[in-house]
Amino acid sequence: MAVLVTGGAGYIGSHAVKRLLEEGETVVAVDNLYRGHAEAIEALGSVKPGTLHFSETDIADRDTLVRLMTEHGVDTVMHFAALAYVGESVTEPLDYYRNNTAGALSLIEACDKASVTKLVFSSTCATYGEPPKVPMDENTPQSPINPYGWSKLHVEHILRDYAHACRVNQKPFSYAALRYFNVAGSDPETLIGEDHEPETHLIPVILEAALGVREKIMIFGTDYDTPDGTCIRDYIHVCDLIDAHVAVMHALKPGDERFYTLGIGNGYSVREIIESVKRVTGKDFKIEEADRRPGDPAQLFADPGKINSELGWSASFTDIDEIVRTAYRWFEKHPNGYAE
Ligand code: UDP
């Protein structure tokens, strides 16, 4: 049997591929290489030679997915392939609905045709929108405030209805939707790492400033109702996130539907992240205070109690300096990303 990983050349998908290969799984990675990196796949080829199969395929190409699933005996899918910039989703909503929602529909249809029995879906805390309270958990109402969040919530709904039909038709299908917070850090062995173009995420942006790749870091908003006036977010290490995927994959039983909110359960402010980067890198850099970024709530952090009590998962990286350190190691080696 094999696991098909969509978006396998992307940041989170590539970490999933590495982990699955290390666990002895046969992995079929698909990626259209629009924002993924062929170099990541090349690097991953060395983990367990012969057990990674890569196909440059878009998830919209249902027939190719069915062929790959059938050829390799895929029984489980981990679905990461998606566009993931909130701001871009506001200006280009159709791209988000086509790639994220219609793309997932095509993938689920392929799963149906190829009798795939488990699917772990990379959802997002953006499906919760602006929460009435923090920490957020699975009972927080899902009310997205941007097309990115909607594009993923629609997929949760498609999965819900498909899983229901499978139960009625006695087809053995199960799925989980994992709603992540801010994913951070990189493979501690630096085989693969975080490389977005454009880069907008806080930790890599600050690291770029520390390494002189970027002129300065801008703090978006210093007048929030938080202890230091800057936004608070929950930064979960990418390896912890993948641990959770693997635990969920193993736990899924036919007919299961599982939803988990994935974060470390603790928030850090923008200023705290900047201080952490200074401690870890020993470097100083230019900081500019700017206006709030539209649509940024003051505080978002998770209550990961459900996945902890049901699957025994909790984040192993809870110290922000440790998380930043793994990101720094990668950036030190690859200040310009994979392109170098
Ligand atoms: N942020 C910032 N400067 C930047 C990038 C991000 O002040 O150059 C802030 C942003 O306003 C948010 C937090 O850092 O409060 C995390 O932003 P990121 O884009 O990394 O993730 P998001 O929480 O938007 O998914």
mmCIF file of C-alpha atoms and ligand atoms in Angstrom:
data_model
loop_
_atom_site.group_PDB
_atom_site.id
_atom_site.type_symbol
_atom_site.label_atom_id
_atom_site.label_comp_id
_atom_site.label_asym_id
_atom_site.label_seq_id
_atom_site.Cartn_x
_atom_site.Cartn_y
_atom_site.Cartn_z
ATOM 1 C CA MET A 1 0.000 0.000 0.000
ATOM 2 C CA ALA A 2 1.086 3.590 -0.467
ATOM 3 C CA VAL A 3 0.329 7.131 0.657
ATOM 4 C CA LEU A 4 -0.304 9.811 -1.948
ATOM 5 C CA VAL A 5 0.819 13.271 -0.827
ATOM 6 C CA THR A 6 -0.518 16.209 -2.812
ATOM 7 C CA GLY A 7 1.641 19.318 -2.735
ATOM 8 C CA GLY A 8 4.583 17.038 -1.925
ATOM 9 C CA ALA A 9 7.110 19.591 -3.216
ATOM 10 C CA GLY A 10 5.726 22.377 -1.022
ATOM 11 C CA TYR A 11 6.748 23.448 2.471
ATOM 12 C CA ILE A 12 4.424 21.314 4.589
ATOM 13 C CA GLY A 13 3.913 18.549 2.012
ATOM 14 C CA SER A 14 7.652 17.954 1.664
ATOM 15 C CA HIS A 15 7.984 17.545 5.433
ATOM 16 C CA ALA A 16 5.142 15.009 5.308
ATOM 17 C CA VAL A 17 6.883 13.096 2.513
ATOM 18 C CA LYS A 18 10.119 12.949 4.508
ATOM 19 C CA ARG A 19 8.402 11.694 7.615
ATOM 20 C CA LEU A 20 6.345 9.072 5.763
ATOM 21 C CA LEU A 21 9.432 7.771 3.955
ATOM 22 C CA GLU A 22 11.271 7.551 7.290
ATOM 23 C CA GLU A 23 8.326 5.526 8.634
ATOM 24 C CA GLY A 24 8.840 3.041 5.803
ATOM 25 C CA GLU A 25 5.818 4.055 3.728
ATOM 26 C CA THR A 26 5.835 4.035 -0.051
ATOM 27 C CA VAL A 27 4.999 7.595 -1.057
ATOM 28 C CA VAL A 28 3.522 8.942 -4.264
ATOM 29 C CA ALA A 29 4.095 12.701 -4.268
ATOM 30 C CA VAL A 30 2.230 14.883 -6.733
ATOM 31 C CA ASP A 31 2.782 18.580 -7.274
ATOM 32 C CA ASN A 32 2.194 20.907 -10.215
ATOM 33 C CA LEU A 33 5.412 22.743 -9.228
ATOM 34 C CA TYR A 34 3.626 26.093 -9.460
ATOM 35 C CA ARG A 35 4.860 27.028 -6.017
ATOM 36 C CA GLY A 36 6.474 23.747 -5.029
ATOM 37 C CA HIS A 37 10.172 23.004 -5.590
ATOM 38 C CA ALA A 38 11.609 20.243 -7.759
ATOM 39 C CA GLU A 39 14.741 20.564 -5.576
ATOM 40 C CA ALA A 40 12.752 19.401 -2.554
ATOM 41 C CA ILE A 41 11.736 16.230 -4.385
ATOM 42 C CA GLU A 42 15.309 15.685 -5.502
ATOM 43 C CA ALA A 43 16.524 15.989 -1.893
ATOM 44 C CA LEU A 44 13.774 13.672 -0.622
ATOM 45 C CA GLY A 45 14.899 11.002 -3.081
ATOM 46 C CA SER A 46 17.824 10.280 -0.769
ATOM 47 C CA VAL A 47 15.715 9.467 2.316
ATOM 48 C CA LYS A 48 14.825 5.863 1.387
ATOM 49 C CA PRO A 49 15.869 5.328 -2.215
ATOM 50 C CA GLY A 50 13.259 3.599 -4.350
ATOM 51 C CA THR A 51 10.264 4.372 -2.136
ATOM 52 C CA LEU A 52 9.386 7.852 -3.402
ATOM 53 C CA HIS A 53 7.517 8.240 -6.683
ATOM 54 C CA PHE A 54 7.032 11.765 -7.945
ATOM 55 C CA SER A 55 4.662 12.958 -10.621
ATOM 56 C CA GLU A 56 4.395 16.544 -11.844
ATOM 57 C CA THR A 57 0.625 16.519 -11.820
ATOM 58 C CA ASP A 58 -2.050 19.042 -10.982
ATOM 59 C CA ILE A 59 -4.783 17.743 -8.690
ATOM 60 C CA ALA A 60 -7.296 18.943 -11.282
ATOM 61 C CA ASP A 61 -6.042 16.098 -13.493
ATOM 62 C CA ARG A 62 -8.329 13.463 -12.055
ATOM 63 C CA ASP A 63 -7.528 10.744 -14.576
ATOM 64 C CA THR A 64 -3.804 10.914 -13.867
ATOM 65 C CA LEU A 65 -4.520 10.792 -10.130
ATOM 66 C CA VAL A 66 -6.661 7.681 -10.594
ATOM 67 C CA ARG A 67 -3.915 6.062 -12.657
ATOM 68 C CA LEU A 68 -1.242 6.864 -10.037
ATOM 69 C CA MET A 69 -3.439 5.640 -7.195
ATOM 70 C CA THR A 70 -4.225 2.403 -8.965
ATOM 71 C CA GLU A 71 -0.680 1.760 -10.190
ATOM 72 C CA HIS A 72 0.860 2.260 -6.743
ATOM 73 C CA GLY A 73 -1.928 0.762 -4.623
ATOM 74 C CA VAL A 74 -2.622 4.026 -2.787
ATOM 75 C CA ASP A 75 -4.942 3.555 0.189
ATOM 76 C CA THR A 76 -4.341 6.885 1.964
ATOM 77 C CA VAL A 77 -4.116 10.474 0.765
ATOM 78 C CA MET A 78 -2.610 13.435 2.588
ATOM 79 C CA HIS A 79 -3.852 16.528 0.845
ATOM 80 C CA PHE A 80 -1.688 19.663 1.144
ATOM 81 C CA ALA A 81 -1.746 21.123 -2.383
ATOM 82 C CA ALA A 82 -3.315 24.577 -2.183
ATOM 83 C CA LEU A 83 -2.797 28.269 -2.703
ATOM 84 C CA ALA A 84 -2.299 29.746 0.729
ATOM 85 C CA TYR A 85 -2.038 33.537 0.758
ATOM 86 C CA VAL A 86 -4.961 35.208 2.476
ATOM 87 C CA GLY A 87 -4.359 38.569 0.744
ATOM 88 C CA GLU A 88 -4.062 36.977 -2.692
ATOM 89 C CA SER A 89 -7.300 35.074 -2.060
ATOM 90 C CA VAL A 90 -9.087 38.415 -1.687
ATOM 91 C CA THR A 91 -7.760 39.784 -4.991
ATOM 92 C CA GLU A 92 -7.885 36.466 -6.910
ATOM 93 C CA PRO A 93 -10.767 34.538 -5.340
ATOM 94 C CA LEU A 94 -11.475 32.455 -8.424
ATOM 95 C CA ASP A 95 -7.926 31.082 -8.386
ATOM 96 C CA TYR A 96 -8.515 29.993 -4.799
ATOM 97 C CA TYR A 97 -11.853 28.353 -5.479
ATOM 98 C CA ARG A 98 -10.457 26.631 -8.579
ATOM 99 C CA ASN A 99 -7.218 25.384 -7.014
ATOM 100 C CA ASN A 100 -8.347 24.725 -3.480
ATOM 101 C CA THR A 101 -12.013 23.805 -3.773
ATOM 102 C CA ALA A 102 -12.416 22.450 -7.315
ATOM 103 C CA GLY A 103 -8.948 20.872 -7.087
ATOM 104 C CA ALA A 104 -9.933 19.016 -3.914
ATOM 105 C CA LEU A 105 -13.182 17.901 -5.530
ATOM 106 C CA SER A 106 -11.205 16.397 -8.403
ATOM 107 C CA LEU A 107 -8.925 14.665 -5.887
ATOM 108 C CA ILE A 108 -11.867 13.262 -3.915
ATOM 109 C CA GLU A 109 -13.448 11.997 -7.127
ATOM 110 C CA ALA A 110 -10.171 10.260 -7.924
ATOM 111 C CA CYS A 111 -10.156 8.749 -4.417
ATOM 112 C CA ASP A 112 -13.660 7.477 -5.048
ATOM 113 C CA LYS A 113 -12.751 5.886 -8.380
ATOM 114 C CA ALA A 114 -9.561 4.336 -6.987
ATOM 115 C CA SER A 115 -11.236 3.165 -3.729
ATOM 116 C CA VAL A 116 -8.909 5.154 -1.467
ATOM 117 C CA THR A 117 -10.043 4.580 2.108
ATOM 118 C CA LYS A 118 -8.416 7.418 4.116
ATOM 119 C CA LEU A 119 -7.894 11.084 3.482
ATOM 120 C CA VAL A 120 -6.163 13.569 5.793
ATOM 121 C CA PHE A 121 -7.014 17.100 4.729
ATOM 122 C CA SER A 122 -4.912 20.145 5.411
ATOM 123 C CA SER A 123 -7.558 22.617 6.513
ATOM 124 C CA THR A 124 -6.915 25.872 8.301
ATOM 125 C CA CYS A 125 -7.812 27.913 11.345
ATOM 126 C CA ALA A 126 -8.889 30.517 8.751
ATOM 127 C CA THR A 127 -12.111 28.481 8.530
ATOM 128 C CA TYR A 128 -12.913 29.922 11.980
ATOM 129 C CA GLY A 129 -12.607 33.543 10.858
ATOM 130 C CA GLU A 130 -12.561 36.057 13.712
ATOM 131 C CA PRO A 131 -13.341 33.902 16.739
ATOM 132 C CA PRO A 132 -15.659 35.105 19.500
ATOM 133 C CA LYS A 133 -13.031 33.932 22.007
ATOM 134 C CA VAL A 134 -9.570 32.410 22.265
ATOM 135 C CA PRO A 135 -8.221 29.797 22.566
ATOM 136 C CA MET A 136 -10.022 28.279 19.603
ATOM 137 C CA ASP A 137 -11.107 24.674 19.436
ATOM 138 C CA GLU A 138 -13.294 22.410 17.329
ATOM 139 C CA ASN A 139 -16.440 24.035 18.773
ATOM 140 C CA THR A 140 -15.452 27.513 17.594
ATOM 141 C CA PRO A 141 -17.994 28.513 14.917
ATOM 142 C CA GLN A 142 -16.629 28.249 11.394
ATOM 143 C CA SER A 143 -17.219 31.591 9.752
ATOM 144 C CA PRO A 144 -14.370 32.490 7.390
ATOM 145 C CA ILE A 145 -13.608 36.138 6.631
ATOM 146 C CA ASN A 146 -11.737 35.615 3.356
ATOM 147 C CA PRO A 147 -11.899 33.418 0.230
ATOM 148 C CA TYR A 148 -8.922 31.346 1.426
ATOM 149 C CA GLY A 149 -10.848 30.253 4.521
ATOM 150 C CA TRP A 150 -13.985 29.624 2.467
ATOM 151 C CA SER A 151 -12.095 27.659 -0.177
ATOM 152 C CA LYS A 152 -10.978 25.219 2.544
ATOM 153 C CA LEU A 153 -14.268 25.159 4.432
ATOM 154 C CA HIS A 154 -16.043 24.136 1.230
ATOM 155 C CA VAL A 155 -13.691 21.147 1.060
ATOM 156 C CA GLU A 156 -14.600 20.160 4.617
ATOM 157 C CA HIS A 157 -18.250 20.228 3.542
ATOM 158 C CA ILE A 158 -17.599 18.140 0.411
ATOM 159 C CA LEU A 159 -15.741 15.589 2.548
ATOM 160 C CA ARG A 160 -18.549 15.515 5.108
ATOM 161 C CA ASP A 161 -21.170 14.795 2.458
ATOM 162 C CA TYR A 162 -19.001 12.294 0.603
ATOM 163 C CA ALA A 163 -18.203 10.430 3.839
ATOM 164 C CA HIS A 164 -21.902 10.330 4.650
ATOM 165 C CA ALA A 165 -22.693 8.817 1.227
ATOM 166 C CA CYS A 166 -19.906 6.270 1.717
ATOM 167 C CA ARG A 167 -21.422 5.176 5.017
ATOM 168 C CA VAL A 168 -24.836 4.814 3.389
ATOM 169 C CA ASN A 169 -23.299 2.838 0.526
ATOM 170 C CA GLN A 170 -21.123 0.817 2.941
ATOM 171 C CA LYS A 171 -17.895 2.009 1.345
ATOM 172 C CA PRO A 172 -14.998 2.051 3.815
ATOM 173 C CA PHE A 173 -13.958 5.719 3.737
ATOM 174 C CA SER A 174 -12.721 7.930 6.572
ATOM 175 C CA TYR A 175 -11.194 11.386 6.727
ATOM 176 C CA ALA A 176 -9.823 14.019 9.041
ATOM 177 C CA ALA A 177 -9.669 17.783 8.609
ATOM 178 C CA LEU A 178 -6.783 19.381 10.480
ATOM 179 C CA ARG A 179 -7.220 23.088 11.078
ATOM 180 C CA TYR A 180 -3.755 24.531 11.507
ATOM 181 C CA PHE A 181 -2.481 27.714 13.004
ATOM 182 C CA ASN A 182 0.814 29.340 11.911
ATOM 183 C CA VAL A 183 3.162 26.641 10.707
ATOM 184 C CA ALA A 184 6.814 27.447 11.340
ATOM 185 C CA GLY A 185 10.318 25.994 11.452
ATOM 186 C CA SER A 186 12.013 23.521 9.172
ATOM 187 C CA ASP A 187 13.390 20.008 9.107
ATOM 188 C CA PRO A 188 16.088 19.977 11.844
ATOM 189 C CA GLU A 189 18.343 18.068 9.416
ATOM 190 C CA THR A 190 17.902 20.910 6.858
ATOM 191 C CA LEU A 191 17.290 18.473 4.001
ATOM 192 C CA ILE A 192 14.189 20.497 3.166
ATOM 193 C CA GLY A 193 12.811 23.779 4.418
ATOM 194 C CA GLU A 194 10.515 26.733 4.004
ATOM 195 C CA ASP A 195 10.790 28.599 0.697
ATOM 196 C CA HIS A 196 7.874 30.774 -0.388
ATOM 197 C CA GLU A 197 7.864 33.245 -3.235
ATOM 198 C CA PRO A 198 6.759 35.798 -2.270
ATOM 199 C CA GLU A 199 7.602 35.312 1.404
ATOM 200 C CA THR A 200 5.110 37.021 3.705
ATOM 201 C CA HIS A 201 5.168 34.874 6.839
ATOM 202 C CA LEU A 202 6.479 36.485 9.952
ATOM 203 C CA ILE A 203 9.332 34.188 11.027
ATOM 204 C CA PRO A 204 10.984 33.813 7.581
ATOM 205 C CA VAL A 205 10.540 37.516 6.912
ATOM 206 C CA ILE A 206 12.332 38.418 10.155
ATOM 207 C CA LEU A 207 15.063 35.872 9.429
ATOM 208 C CA GLU A 208 15.564 37.440 6.010
ATOM 209 C CA ALA A 209 15.978 40.810 7.725
ATOM 210 C CA ALA A 210 18.461 39.276 10.189
ATOM 211 C CA LEU A 211 20.444 37.748 7.319
ATOM 212 C CA GLY A 212 20.422 40.967 5.307
ATOM 213 C CA VAL A 213 18.344 39.477 2.483
ATOM 214 C CA ARG A 214 15.613 41.976 3.337
ATOM 215 C CA GLU A 215 16.173 45.582 4.337
ATOM 216 C CA LYS A 216 13.869 45.642 7.357
ATOM 217 C CA ILE A 217 10.963 44.039 9.141
ATOM 218 C CA MET A 218 7.664 45.896 9.340
ATOM 219 C CA ILE A 219 5.411 45.339 12.349
ATOM 220 C CA PHE A 220 1.851 45.449 11.088
ATOM 221 C CA GLY A 221 0.004 47.192 13.904
ATOM 222 C CA THR A 222 1.220 48.192 17.359
ATOM 223 C CA ASP A 223 -2.118 49.331 18.795
ATOM 224 C CA TYR A 224 -3.865 45.987 19.251
ATOM 225 C CA ASP A 225 -5.483 45.118 22.545
ATOM 226 C CA THR A 226 -2.649 42.788 23.551
ATOM 227 C CA PRO A 227 0.042 43.188 26.243
ATOM 228 C CA ASP A 228 2.618 44.726 23.857
ATOM 229 C CA GLY A 229 0.173 46.047 21.238
ATOM 230 C CA THR A 230 1.162 43.562 18.520
ATOM 231 C CA CYS A 231 -0.733 40.541 17.204
ATOM 232 C CA ILE A 232 -0.510 37.184 18.935
ATOM 233 C CA ARG A 233 -0.373 33.934 16.957
ATOM 234 C CA ASP A 234 0.200 30.244 17.682
ATOM 235 C CA TYR A 235 3.347 29.023 15.870
ATOM 236 C CA ILE A 236 3.327 25.243 15.466
ATOM 237 C CA HIS A 237 6.511 23.526 14.304
ATOM 238 C CA VAL A 238 6.099 21.827 10.937
ATOM 239 C CA CYS A 239 7.474 18.521 12.306
ATOM 240 C CA ASP A 240 4.917 18.536 15.135
ATOM 241 C CA LEU A 241 2.237 19.227 12.585
ATOM 242 C CA ILE A 242 3.329 16.221 10.547
ATOM 243 C CA ASP A 243 3.457 14.053 13.678
ATOM 244 C CA ALA A 244 -0.201 14.918 14.156
ATOM 245 C CA HIS A 245 -0.982 13.910 10.549
ATOM 246 C CA VAL A 246 0.700 10.565 10.996
ATOM 247 C CA ALA A 247 -1.073 9.937 14.307
ATOM 248 C CA VAL A 248 -4.401 10.789 12.693
ATOM 249 C CA MET A 249 -3.678 8.631 9.663
ATOM 250 C CA HIS A 250 -3.033 5.632 11.897
ATOM 251 C CA ALA A 251 -6.103 6.338 14.050
ATOM 252 C CA LEU A 252 -8.651 6.623 11.237
ATOM 253 C CA LYS A 253 -11.090 3.714 11.159
ATOM 254 C CA PRO A 254 -13.656 3.094 8.393
ATOM 255 C CA GLY A 255 -16.522 5.554 8.738
ATOM 256 C CA ASP A 256 -14.537 8.006 10.935
ATOM 257 C CA GLU A 257 -14.776 11.746 10.548
ATOM 258 C CA ARG A 258 -12.300 13.640 12.669
ATOM 259 C CA PHE A 259 -11.664 17.351 13.128
ATOM 260 C CA TYR A 260 -8.731 18.733 15.029
ATOM 261 C CA THR A 261 -7.454 22.185 15.829
ATOM 262 C CA LEU A 262 -3.673 22.115 15.645
ATOM 263 C CA GLY A 263 -1.466 24.579 17.438
ATOM 264 C CA ILE A 264 0.866 24.488 20.403
ATOM 265 C CA GLY A 265 -1.824 26.075 22.562
ATOM 266 C CA ASN A 266 0.169 29.186 23.320
ATOM 267 C CA GLY A 267 0.476 32.506 21.535
ATOM 268 C CA TYR A 268 3.484 34.750 20.846
ATOM 269 C CA SER A 269 3.308 38.399 19.856
ATOM 270 C CA VAL A 270 5.080 39.854 16.833
ATOM 271 C CA ARG A 271 7.514 41.635 19.159
ATOM 272 C CA GLU A 272 8.214 38.379 21.015
ATOM 273 C CA ILE A 273 9.028 36.680 17.719
ATOM 274 C CA ILE A 274 11.380 39.524 16.785
ATOM 275 C CA GLU A 275 13.146 39.187 20.154
ATOM 276 C CA SER A 276 13.415 35.435 19.653
ATOM 277 C CA VAL A 277 15.030 35.899 16.225
ATOM 278 C CA LYS A 278 17.505 38.347 17.769
ATOM 279 C CA ARG A 279 18.417 35.848 20.506
ATOM 280 C CA VAL A 280 18.748 32.918 18.111
ATOM 281 C CA THR A 281 20.703 34.709 15.389
ATOM 282 C CA GLY A 282 22.622 37.147 17.578
ATOM 283 C CA LYS A 283 21.884 39.749 14.901
ATOM 284 C CA ASP A 284 20.185 43.107 14.983
ATOM 285 C CA PHE A 285 18.164 44.557 12.123
ATOM 286 C CA LYS A 286 15.922 47.427 11.165
ATOM 287 C CA ILE A 287 12.368 47.345 12.518
ATOM 288 C CA GLU A 288 9.636 49.649 11.281
ATOM 289 C CA GLU A 289 6.235 50.082 12.894
ATOM 290 C CA ALA A 290 3.481 50.197 10.282
ATOM 291 C CA ASP A 291 -0.295 50.262 10.077
ATOM 292 C CA ARG A 292 -2.374 47.200 10.791
ATOM 293 C CA ARG A 293 -2.697 44.705 7.950
ATOM 294 C CA PRO A 294 -6.385 44.501 6.970
ATOM 295 C CA GLY A 295 -8.159 41.424 8.316
ATOM 296 C CA ASP A 296 -5.620 40.579 11.051
ATOM 297 C CA PRO A 297 -7.392 39.690 14.330
ATOM 298 C CA ALA A 298 -5.519 40.637 17.528
ATOM 299 C CA GLN A 299 -5.119 37.143 18.944
ATOM 300 C CA LEU A 300 -5.393 33.655 17.493
ATOM 301 C CA PHE A 301 -4.251 30.587 19.334
ATOM 302 C CA ALA A 302 -5.407 27.022 19.643
ATOM 303 C CA ASP A 303 -6.718 24.788 22.354
ATOM 304 C CA PRO A 304 -5.316 21.462 21.084
ATOM 305 C CA GLY A 305 -6.991 19.547 23.947
ATOM 306 C CA LYS A 306 -9.068 17.295 21.688
ATOM 307 C CA ILE A 307 -6.202 15.806 19.689
ATOM 308 C CA ASN A 308 -4.217 15.526 22.887
ATOM 309 C CA SER A 309 -6.888 13.548 24.720
ATOM 310 C CA GLU A 310 -7.941 11.417 21.734
ATOM 311 C CA LEU A 311 -4.550 10.676 20.156
ATOM 312 C CA GLY A 312 -2.033 11.688 22.813
ATOM 313 C CA TRP A 313 -0.539 14.331 20.504
ATOM 314 C CA SER A 314 1.034 17.459 21.861
ATOM 315 C CA ALA A 315 3.634 19.746 20.381
ATOM 316 C CA SER A 316 7.216 18.780 21.191
ATOM 317 C CA PHE A 317 8.517 22.192 20.092
ATOM 318 C CA THR A 318 6.953 24.581 22.614
ATOM 319 C CA ASP A 319 9.865 26.961 23.107
ATOM 320 C CA ILE A 320 9.720 29.639 20.417
ATOM 321 C CA ASP A 321 13.534 29.897 20.262
ATOM 322 C CA GLU A 322 13.756 26.204 19.362
ATOM 323 C CA ILE A 323 11.213 26.668 16.586
ATOM 324 C CA VAL A 324 13.008 29.739 15.247
ATOM 325 C CA ARG A 325 16.381 27.937 15.508
ATOM 326 C CA THR A 326 15.308 25.197 13.084
ATOM 327 C CA ALA A 327 14.056 27.836 10.647
ATOM 328 C CA TYR A 328 17.330 29.747 11.038
ATOM 329 C CA ARG A 329 19.484 26.691 10.311
ATOM 330 C CA TRP A 330 17.683 26.250 7.003
ATOM 331 C CA PHE A 331 17.859 29.954 6.103
ATOM 332 C CA GLU A 332 21.550 30.138 6.973
ATOM 333 C CA LYS A 333 22.216 27.338 4.481
ATOM 334 C CA HIS A 334 19.727 28.640 1.906
ATOM 335 C CA PRO A 335 19.334 32.433 2.279
ATOM 336 C CA ASN A 336 17.770 32.535 -1.171
ATOM 337 C CA GLY A 337 15.776 29.335 -0.806
ATOM 338 C CA TYR A 338 16.167 26.244 -2.960
ATOM 339 C CA ALA A 339 17.260 28.327 -5.949
ATOM 340 C CA GLU A 340 20.843 28.521 -4.642
HETATM 341 N N1 UDP B 1 3.381 40.285 10.491
HETATM 342 C C1 UDP B 1 4.098 41.453 10.633
HETATM 343 N N2 UDP B 1 5.057 41.734 9.687
HETATM 344 C C2 UDP B 1 5.299 40.929 8.619
HETATM 345 C C3 UDP B 1 4.570 39.735 8.493
HETATM 346 C C4 UDP B 1 3.610 39.452 9.458
HETATM 347 O O1 UDP B 1 3.910 42.226 11.579
HETATM 348 O O2 UDP B 1 6.164 41.267 7.778
HETATM 349 C C5 UDP B 1 2.375 39.940 11.504
HETATM 350 C C6 UDP B 1 0.964 39.774 10.946
HETATM 351 O O3 UDP B 1 0.291 41.010 10.958
HETATM 352 C C7 UDP B 1 0.367 38.751 11.914
HETATM 353 C C8 UDP B 1 1.569 37.910 12.346
HETATM 354 O O4 UDP B 1 2.723 38.677 12.024
HETATM 355 O O5 UDP B 1 -0.139 39.385 13.043
HETATM 356 C C9 UDP B 1 1.666 36.578 11.611
HETATM 357 O O6 UDP B 1 1.543 36.835 10.224
HETATM 358 P P1 UDP B 1 1.761 35.717 9.125
HETATM 359 O O7 UDP B 1 1.574 36.384 7.797
HETATM 360 O O8 UDP B 1 3.056 35.028 9.365
HETATM 361 O O9 UDP B 1 0.620 34.657 9.392
HETATM 362 P P2 UDP B 1 -0.977 34.822 9.530
HETATM 363 O O10 UDP B 1 -1.234 34.899 11.002
HETATM 364 O O11 UDP B 1 -1.388 36.047 8.799
HETATM 365 O O12 UDP B 1 -1.491 33.573 8.934
#
